[in-house]
XYZ file of C-alpha atoms in Angstrom:
561
model
C -25.254 58.637 13.502
C -28.053 61.059 14.205
C -28.743 63.885 11.763
C -30.773 67.039 12.110
C -33.996 67.345 10.155
C -32.297 69.804 7.823
C -29.477 67.334 7.182
C -31.967 64.516 6.631
C -33.781 66.647 4.080
C -30.555 67.273 2.184
C -29.624 63.587 2.263
C -33.077 62.620 0.984
C -32.901 65.189 -1.816
C -29.485 63.894 -2.834
C -30.860 60.350 -2.974
C -33.568 61.611 -5.328
C -30.864 62.981 -7.623
C -31.626 66.644 -6.980
C -28.919 68.893 -8.436
C -30.644 72.271 -8.411
C -33.090 74.051 -6.099
C -34.821 77.338 -6.855
C -35.634 79.260 -3.704
C -35.670 82.194 -1.346
C -34.519 81.915 2.290
C -36.232 83.069 5.471
C -36.332 82.492 9.213
C -38.324 79.262 9.158
C -35.926 77.601 6.720
C -32.640 79.045 7.979
C -31.517 75.632 9.290
C -32.320 74.076 5.920
C -30.331 76.760 4.104
C -27.397 76.181 6.451
C -27.469 72.463 5.678
C -27.880 73.210 1.959
C -24.676 75.259 2.001
C -22.791 72.127 3.065
C -23.891 70.098 0.029
C -23.115 70.304 -3.679
C -26.752 70.962 -4.530
C -26.838 74.234 -6.444
C -29.244 76.912 -5.247
C -30.663 79.526 -7.601
C -31.656 82.594 -5.595
C -34.762 84.069 -7.188
C -36.202 87.492 -6.464
C -39.754 86.370 -5.653
C -41.113 83.016 -4.545
C -43.534 82.865 -7.486
C -40.456 82.946 -9.684
C -39.013 79.974 -7.796
C -42.000 77.752 -8.586
C -42.160 78.793 -12.247
C -38.410 78.203 -12.551
C -38.770 74.739 -11.020
C -41.624 74.140 -13.482
C -39.501 75.196 -16.460
C -36.604 73.090 -15.162
C -38.836 70.024 -14.822
C -40.179 70.355 -18.360
C -36.827 71.030 -20.020
C -34.985 68.327 -18.074
C -37.727 65.716 -17.837
C -37.167 65.406 -14.078
C -38.815 66.625 -10.892
C -38.154 70.318 -10.223
C -37.635 71.536 -6.649
C -38.190 74.855 -4.917
C -37.608 75.903 -1.320
C -39.237 78.857 0.457
C -39.926 80.069 3.940
C -43.200 80.132 5.864
C -46.045 82.679 5.688
C -45.701 85.035 2.711
C -42.919 82.944 1.267
C -45.308 80.011 1.106
C -48.354 81.947 -0.115
C -46.307 83.550 -2.883
C -45.859 80.096 -4.376
C -49.566 79.381 -4.785
C -49.992 80.767 -8.317
C -47.000 78.783 -9.531
C -48.255 75.638 -7.817
C -51.687 76.057 -9.414
C -50.079 76.496 -12.831
C -48.027 73.314 -12.395
C -51.107 71.457 -11.162
C -53.197 72.469 -14.179
C -50.415 71.390 -16.538
C -49.510 68.194 -14.596
C -45.880 69.207 -14.026
C -43.840 67.224 -11.465
C -42.406 69.587 -8.882
C -41.769 69.332 -5.139
C -42.292 72.503 -3.114
C -40.629 72.630 0.311
C -42.017 75.274 2.649
C -40.873 76.270 6.113
C -43.379 76.395 8.955
C -43.421 77.826 12.458
C -42.473 75.367 15.251
C -45.096 72.686 15.854
C -45.844 74.121 19.306
C -46.920 77.412 17.695
C -49.062 76.036 14.863
C -52.544 77.471 15.246
C -51.364 80.351 17.437
C -51.238 82.957 14.650
C -47.493 83.070 15.140
C -45.257 85.377 13.106
C -45.242 84.266 9.441
C -47.582 81.368 10.163
C -50.015 80.298 7.477
C -51.825 77.029 6.831
C -50.143 76.368 3.486
C -51.237 72.712 3.543
C -54.857 73.804 3.737
C -54.376 76.579 1.187
C -52.744 74.329 -1.407
C -54.903 71.233 -0.919
C -57.030 72.035 -4.027
C -54.025 72.753 -6.257
C -51.513 70.078 -5.306
C -51.495 66.417 -6.219
C -50.694 65.781 -2.562
C -49.250 67.696 0.359
C -47.686 66.970 3.740
C -47.186 68.657 7.100
C -44.285 66.847 8.751
C -44.939 66.640 12.492
C -42.454 63.921 13.392
C -38.804 63.982 12.363
C -38.868 60.190 11.960
C -41.328 60.677 9.082
C -39.220 63.216 7.183
C -37.044 60.982 4.981
C -39.982 58.760 4.076
C -42.117 61.812 3.282
C -39.525 63.192 0.866
C -39.296 59.866 -0.939
C -43.074 59.605 -1.185
C -43.333 63.174 -2.441
C -40.971 62.557 -5.352
C -42.721 59.284 -6.177
C -46.179 60.861 -6.201
C -45.029 63.951 -8.120
C -43.479 61.931 -10.943
C -45.742 58.885 -11.229
C -49.178 58.393 -12.757
C -50.479 61.784 -13.859
C -47.634 63.996 -12.595
C -48.196 67.065 -10.467
C -46.896 69.292 -7.686
C -46.410 67.922 -4.156
C -45.802 70.227 -1.202
C -43.894 69.369 1.990
C -44.406 71.758 4.911
C -41.672 71.412 7.542
C -41.938 73.122 10.972
C -38.763 74.778 12.176
C -38.330 72.479 15.195
C -38.355 69.466 12.877
C -35.373 70.927 11.009
C -33.353 71.179 14.249
C -34.393 67.892 15.900
C -32.165 64.847 15.458
C -32.760 61.221 14.552
C -31.243 58.345 12.574
C -31.735 58.652 8.822
C -34.098 55.958 7.644
C -35.890 55.951 4.305
C -37.731 53.063 2.622
C -36.054 51.567 -0.429
C -39.336 51.399 -2.284
C -42.589 53.305 -1.949
C -45.759 51.272 -1.656
C -48.961 53.247 -1.188
C -52.097 51.128 -0.889
C -54.422 53.922 -1.986
C -52.317 55.069 -4.927
C -51.670 52.649 -7.780
C -51.686 54.318 -11.221
C -52.665 52.082 -14.149
C -49.844 52.078 -16.708
C -50.713 49.129 -18.934
C -53.887 49.410 -21.040
C -56.684 46.866 -21.297
C -55.929 44.820 -24.426
C -59.624 44.293 -25.196
C -60.045 48.058 -25.400
C -57.020 48.321 -27.688
C -58.517 45.644 -29.958
C -61.526 47.936 -30.382
C -59.179 50.771 -31.301
C -57.462 48.655 -33.951
C -60.857 47.778 -35.462
C -61.830 51.440 -35.624
C -58.537 52.352 -37.311
C -59.104 49.563 -39.860
C -62.450 51.045 -40.844
C -61.735 54.778 -40.613
C -61.587 56.786 -43.813
C -61.069 60.182 -42.179
C -59.027 59.603 -39.007
C -57.268 62.289 -36.945
C -54.901 62.011 -33.974
C -55.350 64.643 -31.266
C -52.300 64.550 -28.962
C -51.799 66.454 -25.723
C -49.288 67.143 -23.012
C -49.633 63.573 -21.777
C -47.550 62.450 -24.757
C -44.691 64.720 -23.700
C -44.951 63.883 -20.004
C -44.818 60.144 -20.692
C -42.016 60.561 -23.261
C -44.174 58.941 -25.952
C -43.369 61.188 -28.927
C -41.524 58.446 -30.831
C -44.419 56.029 -30.399
C -46.898 58.712 -31.507
C -44.893 59.366 -34.652
C -44.645 55.652 -35.350
C -48.436 55.341 -35.245
C -49.072 58.402 -37.421
C -46.468 57.484 -40.033
C -47.492 53.818 -40.303
C -51.237 54.491 -40.515
C -50.857 57.811 -42.390
C -53.040 59.689 -39.909
C -52.926 63.531 -39.700
C -52.001 64.924 -36.270
C -53.087 67.960 -34.316
C -52.195 68.821 -30.716
C -53.331 70.969 -27.859
C -51.151 73.889 -26.744
C -49.516 71.581 -24.207
C -48.823 68.969 -26.870
C -46.787 71.182 -29.208
C -43.567 69.365 -30.078
C -45.042 65.911 -29.541
C -45.271 65.635 -33.338
C -42.947 67.442 -35.791
C -44.349 70.831 -36.721
C -42.724 70.582 -40.139
C -44.106 67.156 -41.152
C -46.702 66.945 -43.966
C -49.135 65.158 -41.618
C -49.018 68.078 -39.158
C -52.277 70.019 -38.958
C -51.204 72.736 -36.572
C -52.649 73.449 -33.137
C -56.325 72.855 -32.419
C -58.868 75.056 -30.663
C -59.765 78.698 -30.065
C -56.697 79.902 -31.958
C -56.061 76.690 -33.848
C -55.488 76.500 -37.577
C -58.425 76.348 -39.984
C -57.409 72.895 -41.193
C -57.042 71.494 -37.656
C -60.454 72.726 -36.538
C -62.156 71.622 -39.755
C -60.492 68.209 -39.531
C -61.965 67.672 -36.071
C -65.405 68.663 -37.344
C -65.249 66.322 -40.343
C -63.253 63.308 -39.120
C -64.867 59.898 -38.623
C -62.344 58.712 -36.016
C -60.626 60.835 -33.370
C -57.756 59.260 -31.468
C -57.358 61.556 -28.447
C -54.176 60.660 -26.568
C -52.963 62.322 -23.378
C -55.491 65.156 -23.533
C -58.145 66.493 -21.183
C -60.474 68.234 -23.690
C -59.951 71.710 -22.270
C -62.717 74.205 -23.155
C -60.228 76.249 -25.209
C -59.778 73.147 -27.359
C -63.326 71.899 -27.755
C -65.373 75.049 -28.236
C -69.043 74.098 -28.045
C -68.845 70.532 -26.779
C -71.984 69.225 -28.495
C -70.459 70.106 -31.852
C -66.986 68.765 -31.092
C -66.038 65.854 -33.380
C -69.747 65.149 -33.751
C -69.261 62.869 -36.784
C -66.514 60.779 -35.197
C -66.007 57.761 -33.042
C -63.809 59.046 -30.220
C -61.047 57.068 -28.511
C -59.573 58.621 -25.362
C -56.271 57.372 -23.916
C -55.237 58.820 -20.555
C -53.525 57.630 -17.405
C -55.993 59.553 -15.253
C -59.362 57.733 -15.259
C -61.101 60.815 -13.838
C -60.347 62.759 -17.033
C -62.228 60.293 -19.226
C -65.849 61.301 -19.939
C -65.203 64.435 -17.841
C -65.672 67.004 -20.620
C -66.389 64.894 -23.721
C -68.182 61.557 -23.880
C -66.087 59.022 -25.753
C -66.803 55.684 -27.448
C -63.662 53.785 -26.423
C -61.976 54.809 -23.163
C -58.474 53.471 -22.554
C -56.883 54.021 -19.157
C -53.122 53.737 -19.389
C -49.798 55.472 -19.755
C -49.458 57.034 -23.213
C -46.107 55.411 -23.934
C -47.132 51.949 -22.749
C -50.442 52.208 -24.609
C -48.943 53.391 -27.882
C -46.220 50.728 -27.732
C -48.862 48.035 -27.443
C -51.201 49.652 -29.973
C -48.446 49.969 -32.582
C -47.559 46.329 -32.086
C -51.170 45.184 -32.524
C -51.728 47.387 -35.576
C -48.666 46.056 -37.353
C -49.742 42.502 -36.596
C -53.300 42.989 -37.804
C -53.067 45.632 -40.528
C -50.253 45.018 -43.007
C -48.655 48.120 -44.437
C -50.699 49.809 -47.187
C -53.846 47.867 -46.253
C -55.422 50.850 -44.558
C -58.530 52.380 -46.145
C -57.640 54.795 -48.940
C -57.160 58.161 -47.210
C -56.079 60.100 -50.302
C -59.337 62.011 -50.558
C -59.160 62.918 -46.850
C -55.529 64.042 -47.070
C -56.264 66.025 -50.241
C -59.161 67.781 -48.494
C -56.891 68.783 -45.615
C -54.249 70.033 -48.025
C -56.886 72.139 -49.762
C -57.910 73.683 -46.412
C -54.249 74.461 -45.750
C -53.820 76.000 -49.191
C -56.961 78.146 -49.179
C -56.964 79.224 -45.510
C -53.444 79.306 -44.077
C -52.253 81.307 -41.109
C -51.704 84.737 -42.587
C -50.712 88.328 -41.905
C -49.635 91.262 -44.030
C -46.254 92.749 -43.157
C -46.050 96.416 -44.253
C -44.369 99.441 -42.639
C -45.050 98.559 -38.995
C -43.628 95.384 -37.460
C -46.192 92.610 -37.205
C -45.703 90.363 -34.159
C -46.150 87.276 -36.315
C -43.220 88.463 -38.442
C -40.965 88.636 -35.376
C -41.841 85.029 -34.443
C -41.316 83.790 -37.997
C -37.909 85.464 -38.172
C -37.003 84.123 -34.728
C -37.816 80.636 -36.012
C -35.604 81.174 -39.054
C -32.693 82.694 -37.122
C -32.727 79.917 -34.519
C -33.399 77.223 -37.136
C -36.210 75.992 -34.908
C -33.757 74.708 -32.311
C -34.500 77.050 -29.384
C -36.460 76.226 -26.264
C -39.316 78.716 -26.286
C -41.079 79.828 -23.122
C -43.969 82.260 -23.206
C -45.941 84.598 -21.084
C -49.717 84.480 -21.570
C -51.862 86.367 -24.037
C -51.412 87.153 -27.703
C -47.673 86.503 -27.427
C -48.404 82.936 -26.307
C -50.725 82.236 -29.232
C -48.422 83.722 -31.872
C -45.543 81.693 -30.410
C -47.729 78.584 -30.761
C -48.767 79.396 -34.318
C -45.638 80.759 -35.982
C -42.733 78.907 -34.327
C -42.605 75.270 -35.454
C -41.699 72.694 -32.826
C -40.149 69.467 -34.062
C -39.156 68.084 -30.650
C -40.872 67.659 -27.288
C -39.952 69.827 -24.286
C -39.118 72.784 -26.544
C -42.331 74.743 -25.943
C -42.907 75.667 -22.294
C -45.993 77.653 -21.369
C -48.633 78.023 -18.683
C -51.407 76.244 -20.546
C -54.192 75.508 -18.111
C -53.922 78.357 -15.609
C -52.794 80.876 -18.223
C -50.428 82.627 -15.865
C -48.919 85.944 -16.974
C -45.421 86.317 -15.588
C -44.602 82.656 -16.219
C -42.226 82.956 -19.154
C -39.110 84.622 -17.720
C -38.699 82.495 -14.572
C -39.606 79.386 -16.595
C -36.893 80.341 -19.076
C -34.422 80.623 -16.192
C -35.359 77.127 -15.042
C -35.129 75.751 -18.581
C -31.744 77.394 -19.123
C -30.459 75.877 -15.887
C -31.699 72.458 -17.002
C -30.356 72.794 -20.544
C -27.246 75.023 -20.545
C -26.467 73.710 -24.023
C -29.640 75.216 -25.518
C -30.712 78.679 -26.586
C -33.715 79.628 -24.400
C -36.030 82.433 -25.509
C -38.955 83.916 -23.599
C -41.565 85.381 -25.957
C -43.392 88.071 -23.992
C -45.796 90.969 -24.194
C -44.992 94.368 -22.712
C -47.675 93.767 -20.073
C -46.851 90.236 -19.026
C -43.086 90.716 -18.850
C -43.628 93.292 -16.099
C -45.295 90.665 -13.885
C -41.982 89.012 -12.977
C -39.347 91.270 -14.557
C -37.424 91.200 -11.265
C -36.188 87.718 -12.198
C -33.876 89.322 -14.754
C -31.589 89.893 -11.759
C -31.690 86.136 -11.094
C -30.622 85.421 -14.673
C -27.770 87.932 -14.482
C -26.533 86.740 -11.072
C -26.453 83.102 -12.156
C -25.041 83.803 -15.639
C -28.046 82.335 -17.430
C -28.091 83.922 -20.919
C -31.839 83.784 -21.541
C -33.247 85.965 -24.304
C -36.473 87.942 -23.943
C -38.363 88.913 -27.076
C -40.979 91.552 -26.195
C -43.832 92.075 -28.648
C -44.514 95.614 -27.476
C -47.937 96.876 -28.577
C -48.712 99.127 -25.611
C -51.763 97.082 -24.694
C -52.843 94.093 -22.692
C -53.317 92.671 -26.120
C -55.592 89.653 -25.756
C -58.098 91.460 -23.537
C -57.978 94.427 -25.926
C -58.698 92.036 -28.810
C -61.810 90.740 -27.025
C -62.889 94.320 -26.276
C -62.462 95.184 -29.947
C -64.364 92.169 -31.254
C -67.086 91.717 -28.631
C -67.372 95.045 -26.734
C -67.548 97.515 -29.651
C -63.935 98.598 -29.237
C -64.438 99.962 -25.709
C -60.867 99.563 -24.468
C -61.472 99.540 -20.759
C -58.192 99.685 -18.797
C -56.140 97.718 -21.325
C -54.001 100.593 -22.627
C -50.571 100.480 -21.002
C -50.171 104.223 -20.913
C -46.810 104.007 -19.235
C -44.170 101.342 -19.538
C -40.507 101.373 -18.583
C -37.768 101.835 -21.126
C -36.961 98.153 -21.526
C -33.505 98.841 -22.952
C -32.520 100.966 -19.950
C -34.227 98.474 -17.649
C -32.120 95.658 -19.081
C -28.994 97.731 -18.554
C -30.033 98.549 -14.978
C -30.209 94.811 -14.253
C -26.806 94.225 -15.848
C -28.304 92.691 -18.987
C -28.288 93.971 -22.563
C -31.155 95.714 -24.347
C -32.102 96.361 -27.973
C -35.111 98.061 -29.493
C -36.468 98.593 -32.964
C -39.667 99.687 -34.660
C -38.398 98.976 -38.179
C -39.263 95.716 -39.943
C -35.948 95.737 -41.789
C -34.054 95.633 -38.453
C -35.875 92.662 -36.915
C -33.489 89.987 -38.173
C -30.318 91.881 -37.264
C -31.616 92.629 -33.748
C -32.435 88.943 -33.249
C -29.016 87.918 -34.513
C -27.222 90.431 -32.282
C -29.230 89.495 -29.210
C -28.750 85.771 -29.662
C -25.018 86.169 -30.244
C -24.447 87.802 -26.839
C -23.671 85.377 -24.018
C -25.701 87.330 -21.458
C -29.377 87.888 -20.718
C -30.793 90.129 -23.419
C -34.072 91.999 -23.855
C -35.120 92.615 -27.471
C -37.958 95.146 -27.517
C -39.922 95.097 -30.783
C -42.436 97.916 -31.192
C -45.221 96.162 -33.078
C -48.608 96.941 -34.636
C -50.824 98.078 -31.770
C -54.116 96.516 -32.806
C -52.991 93.298 -34.442
C -55.245 90.363 -33.576
C -54.700 86.642 -33.235
C -56.547 84.703 -35.935
C -58.221 82.307 -36.426
C -60.391 82.856 -33.384
C -63.325 80.784 -32.195
C -65.516 83.053 -30.032
C -66.348 81.654 -26.601
C -69.318 79.288 -26.735
C -69.084 78.723 -30.483
C -68.290 75.546 -32.384
C -64.783 75.037 -33.764
C -66.066 75.623 -37.293
C -67.373 79.107 -36.394
C -63.968 80.730 -36.725
C -63.269 84.415 -37.177
C -60.634 84.615 -39.900
C -58.313 87.415 -41.017
């Protein structure tokens, strides 16, 4: 039986286990939307295509599966680019389906025509323009395979309108075999033997874990290594939740706004086990001073990331889970329990750093943003999925909420995309209806994609939005204060909407307070309501995020409170 291209697409998506699509219809995808309406795949109608990609991103992270979004040609496609770039930087597996003008009109500057394949080539793991309907089913299968295998990432499929209406027999390969694409999952055992030897000798070891641990579902194996060898653990922003944030071996996040003890540990360690990280500049600070006293081991599935930013002594190409499984096995065979070098002095030193220079703020008459996050952690008992916008709110959410499980902290790490948090929360809530999902936002960033509150209301997704409202674009203001002699150029938000009335206008619920003594009760009330809720906290206007490593400085050159 012959099927239309639109029907073939739906059948292929069903075979990939797709249950939810985030999207926005248009003329070039009207056949696809008609076919979609005849399936049980649920469609979440967003209010802007950027929101669709961020929602698919949040869905993918919370669910641990490929997220999918569907948009039309031209502006519909170009509106996805920021979201695609964010997913690419953070290695998130999503498939973006875009409509295209009929093949006969490609290159004619037709209505709503744009070369989205060319535009997204630098920010997708791979992309396709489907010119033959017989290639469509195979292309979909390849796209999901590429998006979710090796180092994950976004894959775009551009489908001309005539392909969606043409007919052919559905035929998809059972298994994908791409000659030019064969990720290395299993590590070289000789390299792992070198790692075991280094661990045997190390007196001041540290594990630095990244988002690769979460993407490969290797948190249990990471914990097994740290507990057995008694090695302190820090993570990048993307790695939060890979190791319990309440465990005694936890150092806190590393980098520009990392904890004092995490940054000092990197400076003083003699062995750094870097697993599933890419040594982002926000993590390393001045690279020549980064872990300068240590032997560095780097485990990553992407060989191009090794030696890219930091030269390492032992490179290991492999999947984090497969590598840690094998490494744990070899360590237990070769280093009996309690035969590790005495690390008491090292652990005591770290504890002293924690005791003398903790994260700190002083809560007085005006609400401090850190206080709101701490109380949110207490009220939710650390069980919420937290999404963030980007800026000070993102850093305080990373510092003051403690993540014991993976996939509970969802943020735009690499691209640093304001406007990410709310649509990502919608995607996460769709993926995990059993969980409380909270977007921690600033009053500037929430306005980037506030229209998606209508999406949450329409689809009965009870996400909570905590706004740390300081009347500024806070992180830029902080830099202007510290490095530009307090010349606040264009960072004062002189007008903002009434967020309580705005919530009500969207059919959600709004609360506001400027009193510290009301923070807990507002959080409790907002969380108890089974609807989308905005909680607007009027906070200290010129509060800064500390510690802070100024750009170009070493990790030890921190500005402290």
